[in-house]
PDB file of C-alpha atoms and ligand atoms in Angstrom:
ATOM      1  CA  UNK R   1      -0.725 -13.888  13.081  1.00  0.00           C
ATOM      2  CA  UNK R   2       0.358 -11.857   9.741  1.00  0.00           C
ATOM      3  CA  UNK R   3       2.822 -10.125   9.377  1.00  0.00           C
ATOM      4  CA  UNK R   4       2.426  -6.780   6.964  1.00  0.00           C
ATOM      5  CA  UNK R   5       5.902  -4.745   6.262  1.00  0.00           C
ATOM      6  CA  UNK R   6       4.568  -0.975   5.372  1.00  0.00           C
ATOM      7  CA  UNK R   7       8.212  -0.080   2.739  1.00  0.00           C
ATOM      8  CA  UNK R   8       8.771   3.101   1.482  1.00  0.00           C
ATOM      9  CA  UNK R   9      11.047   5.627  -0.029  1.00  0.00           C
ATOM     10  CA  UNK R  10      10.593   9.746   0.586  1.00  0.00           C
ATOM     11  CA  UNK R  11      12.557  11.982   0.004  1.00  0.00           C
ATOM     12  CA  UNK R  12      10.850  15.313   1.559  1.00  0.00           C
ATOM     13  CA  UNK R  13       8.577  13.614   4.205  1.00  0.00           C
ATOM     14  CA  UNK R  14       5.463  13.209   2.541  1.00  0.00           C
ATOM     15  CA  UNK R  15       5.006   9.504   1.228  1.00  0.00           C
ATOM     16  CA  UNK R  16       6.628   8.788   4.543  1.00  0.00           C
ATOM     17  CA  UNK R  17       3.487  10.555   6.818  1.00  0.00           C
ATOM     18  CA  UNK R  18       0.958   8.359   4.429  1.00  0.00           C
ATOM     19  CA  UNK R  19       3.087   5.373   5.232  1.00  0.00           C
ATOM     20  CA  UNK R  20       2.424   5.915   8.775  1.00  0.00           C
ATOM     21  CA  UNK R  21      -0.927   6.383   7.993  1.00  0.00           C
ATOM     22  CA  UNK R  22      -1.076   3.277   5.958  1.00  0.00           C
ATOM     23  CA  UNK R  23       0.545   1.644   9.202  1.00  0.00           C
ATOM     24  CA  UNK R  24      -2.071   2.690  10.908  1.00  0.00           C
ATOM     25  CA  UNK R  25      -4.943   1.434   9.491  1.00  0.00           C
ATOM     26  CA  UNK R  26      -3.219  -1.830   9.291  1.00  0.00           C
ATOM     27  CA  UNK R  27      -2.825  -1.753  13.196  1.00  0.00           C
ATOM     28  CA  UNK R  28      -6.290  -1.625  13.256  1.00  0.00           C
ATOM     29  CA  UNK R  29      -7.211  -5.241  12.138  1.00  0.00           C
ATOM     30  CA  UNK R  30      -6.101  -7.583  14.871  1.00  0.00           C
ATOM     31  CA  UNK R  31      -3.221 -10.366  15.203  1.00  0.00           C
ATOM     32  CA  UNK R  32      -1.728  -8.600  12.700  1.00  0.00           C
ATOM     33  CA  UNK R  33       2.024  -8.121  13.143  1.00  0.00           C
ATOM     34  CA  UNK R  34       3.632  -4.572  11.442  1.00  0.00           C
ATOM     35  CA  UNK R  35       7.299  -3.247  10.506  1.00  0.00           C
ATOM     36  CA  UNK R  36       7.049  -0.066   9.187  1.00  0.00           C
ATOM     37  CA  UNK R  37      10.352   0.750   6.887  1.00  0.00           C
ATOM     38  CA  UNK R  38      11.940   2.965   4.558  1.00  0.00           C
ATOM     39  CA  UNK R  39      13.957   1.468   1.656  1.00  0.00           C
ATOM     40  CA  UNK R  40      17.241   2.555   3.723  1.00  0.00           C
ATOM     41  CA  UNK R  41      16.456   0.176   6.789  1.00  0.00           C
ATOM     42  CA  UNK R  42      14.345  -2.883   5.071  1.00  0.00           C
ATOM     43  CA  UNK R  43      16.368  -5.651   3.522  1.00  0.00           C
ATOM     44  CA  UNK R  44      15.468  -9.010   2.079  1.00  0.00           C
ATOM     45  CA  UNK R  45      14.851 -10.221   5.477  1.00  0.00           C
ATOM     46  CA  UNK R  46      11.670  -8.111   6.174  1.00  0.00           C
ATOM     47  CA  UNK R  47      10.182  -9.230   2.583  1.00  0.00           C
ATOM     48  CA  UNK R  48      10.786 -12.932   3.496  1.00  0.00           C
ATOM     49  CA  UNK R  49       8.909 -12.417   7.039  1.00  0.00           C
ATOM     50  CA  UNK R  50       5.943 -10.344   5.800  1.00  0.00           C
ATOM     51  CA  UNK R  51       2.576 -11.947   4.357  1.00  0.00           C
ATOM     52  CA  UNK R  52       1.477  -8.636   3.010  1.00  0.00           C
ATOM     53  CA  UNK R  53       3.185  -5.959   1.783  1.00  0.00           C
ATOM     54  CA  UNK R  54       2.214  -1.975   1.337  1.00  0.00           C
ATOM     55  CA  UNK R  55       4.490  -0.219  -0.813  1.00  0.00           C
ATOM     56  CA  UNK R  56       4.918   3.249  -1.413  1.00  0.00           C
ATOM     57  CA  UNK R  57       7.145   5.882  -3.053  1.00  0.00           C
ATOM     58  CA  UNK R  58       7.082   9.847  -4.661  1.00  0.00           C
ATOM     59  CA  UNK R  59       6.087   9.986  -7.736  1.00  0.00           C
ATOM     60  CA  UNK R  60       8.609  11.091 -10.058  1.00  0.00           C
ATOM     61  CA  UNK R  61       8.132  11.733 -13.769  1.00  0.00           C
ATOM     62  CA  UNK R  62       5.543  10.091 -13.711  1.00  0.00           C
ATOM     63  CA  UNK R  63       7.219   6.680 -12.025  1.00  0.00           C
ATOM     64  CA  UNK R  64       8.776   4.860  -9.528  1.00  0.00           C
ATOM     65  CA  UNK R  65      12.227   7.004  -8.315  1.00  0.00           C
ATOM     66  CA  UNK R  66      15.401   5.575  -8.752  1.00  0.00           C
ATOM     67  CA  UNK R  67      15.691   4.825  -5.326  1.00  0.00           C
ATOM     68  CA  UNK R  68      12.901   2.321  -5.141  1.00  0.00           C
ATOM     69  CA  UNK R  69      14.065   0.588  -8.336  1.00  0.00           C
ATOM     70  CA  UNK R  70      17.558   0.033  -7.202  1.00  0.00           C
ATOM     71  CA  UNK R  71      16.326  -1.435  -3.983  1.00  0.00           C
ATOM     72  CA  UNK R  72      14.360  -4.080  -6.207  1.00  0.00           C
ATOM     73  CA  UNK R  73      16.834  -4.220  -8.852  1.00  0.00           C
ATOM     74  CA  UNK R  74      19.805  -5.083  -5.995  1.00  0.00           C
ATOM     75  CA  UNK R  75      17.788  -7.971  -4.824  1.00  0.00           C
ATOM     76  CA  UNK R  76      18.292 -10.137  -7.745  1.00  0.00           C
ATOM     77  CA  UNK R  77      21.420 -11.480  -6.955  1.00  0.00           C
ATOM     78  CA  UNK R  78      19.465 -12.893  -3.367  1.00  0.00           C
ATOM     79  CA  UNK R  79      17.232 -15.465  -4.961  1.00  0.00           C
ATOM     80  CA  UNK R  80      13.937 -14.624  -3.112  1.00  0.00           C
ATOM     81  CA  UNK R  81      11.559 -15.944  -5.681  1.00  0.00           C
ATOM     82  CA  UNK R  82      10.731 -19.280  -4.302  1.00  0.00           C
ATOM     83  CA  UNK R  83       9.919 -17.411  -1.055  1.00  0.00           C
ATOM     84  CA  UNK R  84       7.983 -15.241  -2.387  1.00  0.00           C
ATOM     85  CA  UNK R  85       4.664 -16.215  -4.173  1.00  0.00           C
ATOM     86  CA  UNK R  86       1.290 -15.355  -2.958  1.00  0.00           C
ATOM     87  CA  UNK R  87       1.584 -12.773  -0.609  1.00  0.00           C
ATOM     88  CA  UNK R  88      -1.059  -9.760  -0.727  1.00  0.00           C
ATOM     89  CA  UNK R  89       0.670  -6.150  -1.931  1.00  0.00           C
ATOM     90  CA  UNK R  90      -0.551  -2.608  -2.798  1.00  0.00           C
ATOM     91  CA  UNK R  91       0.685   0.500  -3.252  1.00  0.00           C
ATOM     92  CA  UNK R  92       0.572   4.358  -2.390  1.00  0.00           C
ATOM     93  CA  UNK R  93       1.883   7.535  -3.664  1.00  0.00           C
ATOM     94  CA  UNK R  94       2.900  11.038  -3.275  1.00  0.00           C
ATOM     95  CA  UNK R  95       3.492  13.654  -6.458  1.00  0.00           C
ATOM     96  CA  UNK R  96       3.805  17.367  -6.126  1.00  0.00           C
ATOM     97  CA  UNK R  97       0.399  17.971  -7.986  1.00  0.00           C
ATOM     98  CA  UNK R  98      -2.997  16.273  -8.768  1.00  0.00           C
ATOM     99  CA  UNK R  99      -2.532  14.263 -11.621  1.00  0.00           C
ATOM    100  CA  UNK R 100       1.425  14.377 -11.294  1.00  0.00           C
ATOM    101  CA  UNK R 101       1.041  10.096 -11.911  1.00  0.00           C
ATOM    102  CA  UNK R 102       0.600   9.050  -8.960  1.00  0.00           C
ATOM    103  CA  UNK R 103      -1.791   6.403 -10.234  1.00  0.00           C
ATOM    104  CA  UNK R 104       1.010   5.622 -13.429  1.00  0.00           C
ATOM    105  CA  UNK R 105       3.312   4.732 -10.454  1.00  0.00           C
ATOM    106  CA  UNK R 106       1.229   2.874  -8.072  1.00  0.00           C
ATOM    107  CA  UNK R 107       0.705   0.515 -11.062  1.00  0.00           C
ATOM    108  CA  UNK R 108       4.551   0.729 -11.872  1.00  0.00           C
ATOM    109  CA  UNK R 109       5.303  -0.280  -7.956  1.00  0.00           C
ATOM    110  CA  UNK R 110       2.084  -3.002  -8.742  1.00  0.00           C
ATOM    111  CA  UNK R 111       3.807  -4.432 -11.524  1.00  0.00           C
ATOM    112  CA  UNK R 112       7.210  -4.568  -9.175  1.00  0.00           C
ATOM    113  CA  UNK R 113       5.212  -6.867  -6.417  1.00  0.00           C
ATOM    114  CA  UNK R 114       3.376  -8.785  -9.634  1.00  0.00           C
ATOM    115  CA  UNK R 115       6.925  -9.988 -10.810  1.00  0.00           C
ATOM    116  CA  UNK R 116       7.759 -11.644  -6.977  1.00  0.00           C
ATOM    117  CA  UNK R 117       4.231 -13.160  -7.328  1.00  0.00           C
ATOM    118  CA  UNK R 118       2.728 -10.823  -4.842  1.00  0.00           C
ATOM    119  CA  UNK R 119      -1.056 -10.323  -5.555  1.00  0.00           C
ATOM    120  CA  UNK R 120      -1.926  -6.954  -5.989  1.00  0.00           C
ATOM    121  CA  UNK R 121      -5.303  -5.332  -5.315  1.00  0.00           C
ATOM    122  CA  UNK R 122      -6.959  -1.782  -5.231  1.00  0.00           C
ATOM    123  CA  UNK R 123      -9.756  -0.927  -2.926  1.00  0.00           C
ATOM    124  CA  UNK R 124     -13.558   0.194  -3.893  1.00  0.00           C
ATOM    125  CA  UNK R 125     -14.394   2.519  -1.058  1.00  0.00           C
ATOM    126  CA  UNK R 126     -14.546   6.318  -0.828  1.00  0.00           C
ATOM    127  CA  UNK R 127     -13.401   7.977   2.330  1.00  0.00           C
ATOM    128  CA  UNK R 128     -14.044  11.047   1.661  1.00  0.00           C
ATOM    129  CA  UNK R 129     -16.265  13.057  -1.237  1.00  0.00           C
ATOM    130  CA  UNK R 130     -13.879  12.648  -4.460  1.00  0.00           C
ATOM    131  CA  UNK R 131     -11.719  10.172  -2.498  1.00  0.00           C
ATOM    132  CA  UNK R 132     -10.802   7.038  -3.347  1.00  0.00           C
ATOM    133  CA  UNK R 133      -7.678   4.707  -3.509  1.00  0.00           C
ATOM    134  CA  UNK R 134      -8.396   2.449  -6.596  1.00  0.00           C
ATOM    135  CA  UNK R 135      -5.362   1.616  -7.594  1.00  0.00           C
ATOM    136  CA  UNK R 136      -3.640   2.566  -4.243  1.00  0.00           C
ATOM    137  CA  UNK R 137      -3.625   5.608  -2.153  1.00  0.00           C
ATOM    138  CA  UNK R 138      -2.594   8.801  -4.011  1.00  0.00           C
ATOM    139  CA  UNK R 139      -1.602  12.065  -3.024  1.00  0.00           C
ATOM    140  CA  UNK R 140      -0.641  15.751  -4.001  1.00  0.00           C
ATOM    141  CA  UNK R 141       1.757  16.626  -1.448  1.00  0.00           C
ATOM    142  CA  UNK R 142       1.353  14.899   2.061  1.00  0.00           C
ATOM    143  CA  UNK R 143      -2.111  13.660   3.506  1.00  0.00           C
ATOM    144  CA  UNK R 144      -4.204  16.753   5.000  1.00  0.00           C
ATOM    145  CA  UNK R 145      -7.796  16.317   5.012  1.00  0.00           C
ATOM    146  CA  UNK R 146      -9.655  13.832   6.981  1.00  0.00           C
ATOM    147  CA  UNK R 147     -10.579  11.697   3.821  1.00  0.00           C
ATOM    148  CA  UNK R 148      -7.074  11.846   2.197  1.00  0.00           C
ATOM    149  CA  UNK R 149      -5.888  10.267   5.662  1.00  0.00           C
ATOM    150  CA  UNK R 150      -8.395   7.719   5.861  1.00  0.00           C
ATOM    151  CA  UNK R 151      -7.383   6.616   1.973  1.00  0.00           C
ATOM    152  CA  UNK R 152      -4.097   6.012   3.219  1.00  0.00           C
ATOM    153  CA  UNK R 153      -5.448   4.402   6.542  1.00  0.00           C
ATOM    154  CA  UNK R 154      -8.032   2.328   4.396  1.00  0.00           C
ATOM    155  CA  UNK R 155      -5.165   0.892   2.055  1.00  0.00           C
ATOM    156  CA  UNK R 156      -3.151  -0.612   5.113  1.00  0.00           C
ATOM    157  CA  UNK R 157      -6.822  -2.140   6.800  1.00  0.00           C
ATOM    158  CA  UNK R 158      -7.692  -3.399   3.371  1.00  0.00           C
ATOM    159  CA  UNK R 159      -4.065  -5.381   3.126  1.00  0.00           C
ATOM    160  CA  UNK R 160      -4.405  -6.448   6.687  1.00  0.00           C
ATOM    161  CA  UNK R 161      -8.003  -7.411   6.085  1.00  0.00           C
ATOM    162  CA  UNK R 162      -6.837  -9.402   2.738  1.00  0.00           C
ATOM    163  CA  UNK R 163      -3.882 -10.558   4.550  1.00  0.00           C
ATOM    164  CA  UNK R 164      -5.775 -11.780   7.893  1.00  0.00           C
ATOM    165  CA  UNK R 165      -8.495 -13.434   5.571  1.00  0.00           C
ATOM    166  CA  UNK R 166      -6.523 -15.492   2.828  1.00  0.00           C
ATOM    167  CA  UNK R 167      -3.206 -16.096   4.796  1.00  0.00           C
ATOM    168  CA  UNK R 168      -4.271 -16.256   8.605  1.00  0.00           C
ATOM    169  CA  UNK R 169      -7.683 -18.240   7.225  1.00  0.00           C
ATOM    170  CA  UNK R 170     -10.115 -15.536   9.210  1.00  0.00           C
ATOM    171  CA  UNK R 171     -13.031 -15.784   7.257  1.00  0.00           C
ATOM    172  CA  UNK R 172     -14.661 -13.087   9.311  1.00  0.00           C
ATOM    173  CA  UNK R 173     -12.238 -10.472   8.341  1.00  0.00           C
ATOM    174  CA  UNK R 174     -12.759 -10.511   4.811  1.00  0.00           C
ATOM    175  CA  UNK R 175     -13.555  -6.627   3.633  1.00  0.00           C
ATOM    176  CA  UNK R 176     -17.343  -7.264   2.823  1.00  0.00           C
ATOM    177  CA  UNK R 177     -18.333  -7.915   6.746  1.00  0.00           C
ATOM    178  CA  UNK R 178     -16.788  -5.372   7.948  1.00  0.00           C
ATOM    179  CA  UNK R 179     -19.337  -2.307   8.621  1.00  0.00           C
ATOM    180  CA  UNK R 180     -17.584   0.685   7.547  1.00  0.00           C
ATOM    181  CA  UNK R 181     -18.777   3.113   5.258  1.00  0.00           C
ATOM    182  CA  UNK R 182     -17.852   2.391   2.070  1.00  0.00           C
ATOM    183  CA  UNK R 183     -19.294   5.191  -0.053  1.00  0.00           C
ATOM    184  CA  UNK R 184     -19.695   8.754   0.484  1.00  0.00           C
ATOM    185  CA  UNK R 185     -23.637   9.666   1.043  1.00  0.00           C
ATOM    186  CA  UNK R 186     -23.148  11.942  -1.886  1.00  0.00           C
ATOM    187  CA  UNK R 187     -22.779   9.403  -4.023  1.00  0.00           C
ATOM    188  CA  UNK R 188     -26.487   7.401  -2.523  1.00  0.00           C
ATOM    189  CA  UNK R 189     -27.825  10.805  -3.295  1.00  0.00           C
ATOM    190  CA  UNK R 190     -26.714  10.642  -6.976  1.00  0.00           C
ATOM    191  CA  UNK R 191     -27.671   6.734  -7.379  1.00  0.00           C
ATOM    192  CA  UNK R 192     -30.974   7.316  -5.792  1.00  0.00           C
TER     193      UNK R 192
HETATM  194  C1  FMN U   1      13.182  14.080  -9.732  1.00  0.00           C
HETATM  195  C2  FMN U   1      11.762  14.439  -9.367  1.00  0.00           C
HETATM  196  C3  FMN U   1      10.752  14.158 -10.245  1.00  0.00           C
HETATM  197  C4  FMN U   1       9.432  14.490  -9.915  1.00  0.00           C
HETATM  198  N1  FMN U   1       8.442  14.164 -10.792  1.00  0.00           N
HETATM  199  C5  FMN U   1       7.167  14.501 -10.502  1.00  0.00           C
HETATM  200  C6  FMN U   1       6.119  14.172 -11.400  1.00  0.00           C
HETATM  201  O1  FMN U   1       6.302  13.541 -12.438  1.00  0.00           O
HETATM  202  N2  FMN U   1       4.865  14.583 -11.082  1.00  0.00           N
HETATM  203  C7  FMN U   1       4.596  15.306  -9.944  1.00  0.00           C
HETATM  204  O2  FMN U   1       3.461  15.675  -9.731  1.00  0.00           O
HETATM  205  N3  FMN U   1       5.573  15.569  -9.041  1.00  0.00           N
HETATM  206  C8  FMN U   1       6.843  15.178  -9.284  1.00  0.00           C
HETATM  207  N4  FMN U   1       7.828  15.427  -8.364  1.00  0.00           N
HETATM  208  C9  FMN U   1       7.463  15.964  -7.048  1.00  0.00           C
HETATM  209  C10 FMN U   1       7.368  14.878  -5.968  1.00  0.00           C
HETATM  210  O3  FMN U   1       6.677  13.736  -6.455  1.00  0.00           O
HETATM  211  C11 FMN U   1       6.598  15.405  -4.768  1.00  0.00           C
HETATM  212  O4  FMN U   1       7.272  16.525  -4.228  1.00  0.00           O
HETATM  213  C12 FMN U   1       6.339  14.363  -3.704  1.00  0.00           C
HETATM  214  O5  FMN U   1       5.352  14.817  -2.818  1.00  0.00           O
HETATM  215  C13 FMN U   1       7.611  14.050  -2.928  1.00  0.00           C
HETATM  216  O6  FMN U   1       7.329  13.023  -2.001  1.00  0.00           O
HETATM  217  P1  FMN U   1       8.295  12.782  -0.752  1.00  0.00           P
HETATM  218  O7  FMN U   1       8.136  13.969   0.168  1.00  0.00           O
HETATM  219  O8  FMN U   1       7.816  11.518  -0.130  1.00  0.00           O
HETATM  220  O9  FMN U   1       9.683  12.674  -1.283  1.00  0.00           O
HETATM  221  C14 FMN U   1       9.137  15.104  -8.676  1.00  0.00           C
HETATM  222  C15 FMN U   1      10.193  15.363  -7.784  1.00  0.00           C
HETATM  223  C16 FMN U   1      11.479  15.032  -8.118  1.00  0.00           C
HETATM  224  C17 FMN U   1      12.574  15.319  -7.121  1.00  0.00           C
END
């Protein structure tokens, strides 16, 4: 059974409807075990129970809000390295335009889960045309389209996939035999 903790930080509602999203998708992998939080009801407690970990926060200039970072920065004084090495983490964001850095802080929150020893991973697929969540899910504004919510959804079924193959041993969860689609037929078309 793994346990994946779905932590996040919004401030107008919209990185908190792609973590539900996110939740989502992981809830679609089975024996997997989910707490979905924001940063004001997670403590150390959740991070020491989960094997996988999605994180997600606005975007703002360009990085990780203040927020976020205090609710890292406050766990130092807790001592939760030695319990943390070698869990699975990724990332999703929300910014008020396209190109706003979402991506600049997915890899800021990356770098966050690379210092606990979390390994961090982006995911391959398209879910939509012009969709994809390579270095986590991003966003303008909240999740609308059918593809933008299945990038969110994708990013918690990848961790849970990750997270059911490497810590619960499932070989037959890893992301390569599963039989989704993985690319959008325009790209076949342009490959072809
Ligand atoms: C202090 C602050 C800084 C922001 N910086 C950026 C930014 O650098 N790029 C951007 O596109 N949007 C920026 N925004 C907009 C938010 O990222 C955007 O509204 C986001 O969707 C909010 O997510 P939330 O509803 O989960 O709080 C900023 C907002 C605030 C309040």
């Amino acid at each position: 059974m793994g346990n994946i903790l779905v932590l996040f930080q919004s401030n107008t509602g919209n990185t908190a409807k792609m973590a539900e999203l996110v939740a989502e998708g992981a809830g679609r992998v089975p024996d997997i075990e989910l707490r979905l939080k924001s940063i004001k009801e997670a403590d150390v407690e959740d991070l020491k129970w989960c094997d996988g970990i999605a994180l997600g926060a606005p975007t703002n200039f360009g990085t990780v809000p203040w927020e976020m970072k205090k609710w890292w920065d406050d766990l130092v004084d807790k001592n939760i390295w030695p319990y943390m090495d070698g869990k699975i983490g990724c990332s999703f964001s929300s910014a008020g335009a396209i190109g706003g850095g979402q991506e600049l802080n997915c890899m800021t929150l990356n770098v966050i889960l690379m210092n606990f020893g979390f390994l961090v991973f982006g995911i391959t697929d398209y879910t939509g045309p012009g969709i994809s969540a390579h270095y986590g899910a991003v966003q303008q504004g909240e999740p609308r389209s059918d593809g933008e919510k299945e990038a969110c959804a994708r990013l918690g079924q990848r961790l849970a996939e990750w997270v059911s193959t490497y810590i619960d041993q499932n070989t037959a969860s890893h992301p390569l035999k599963q039989n989704y689609k993985r690319l959008p037929d325009e790209f076949k078309q342009r490959k072809s």
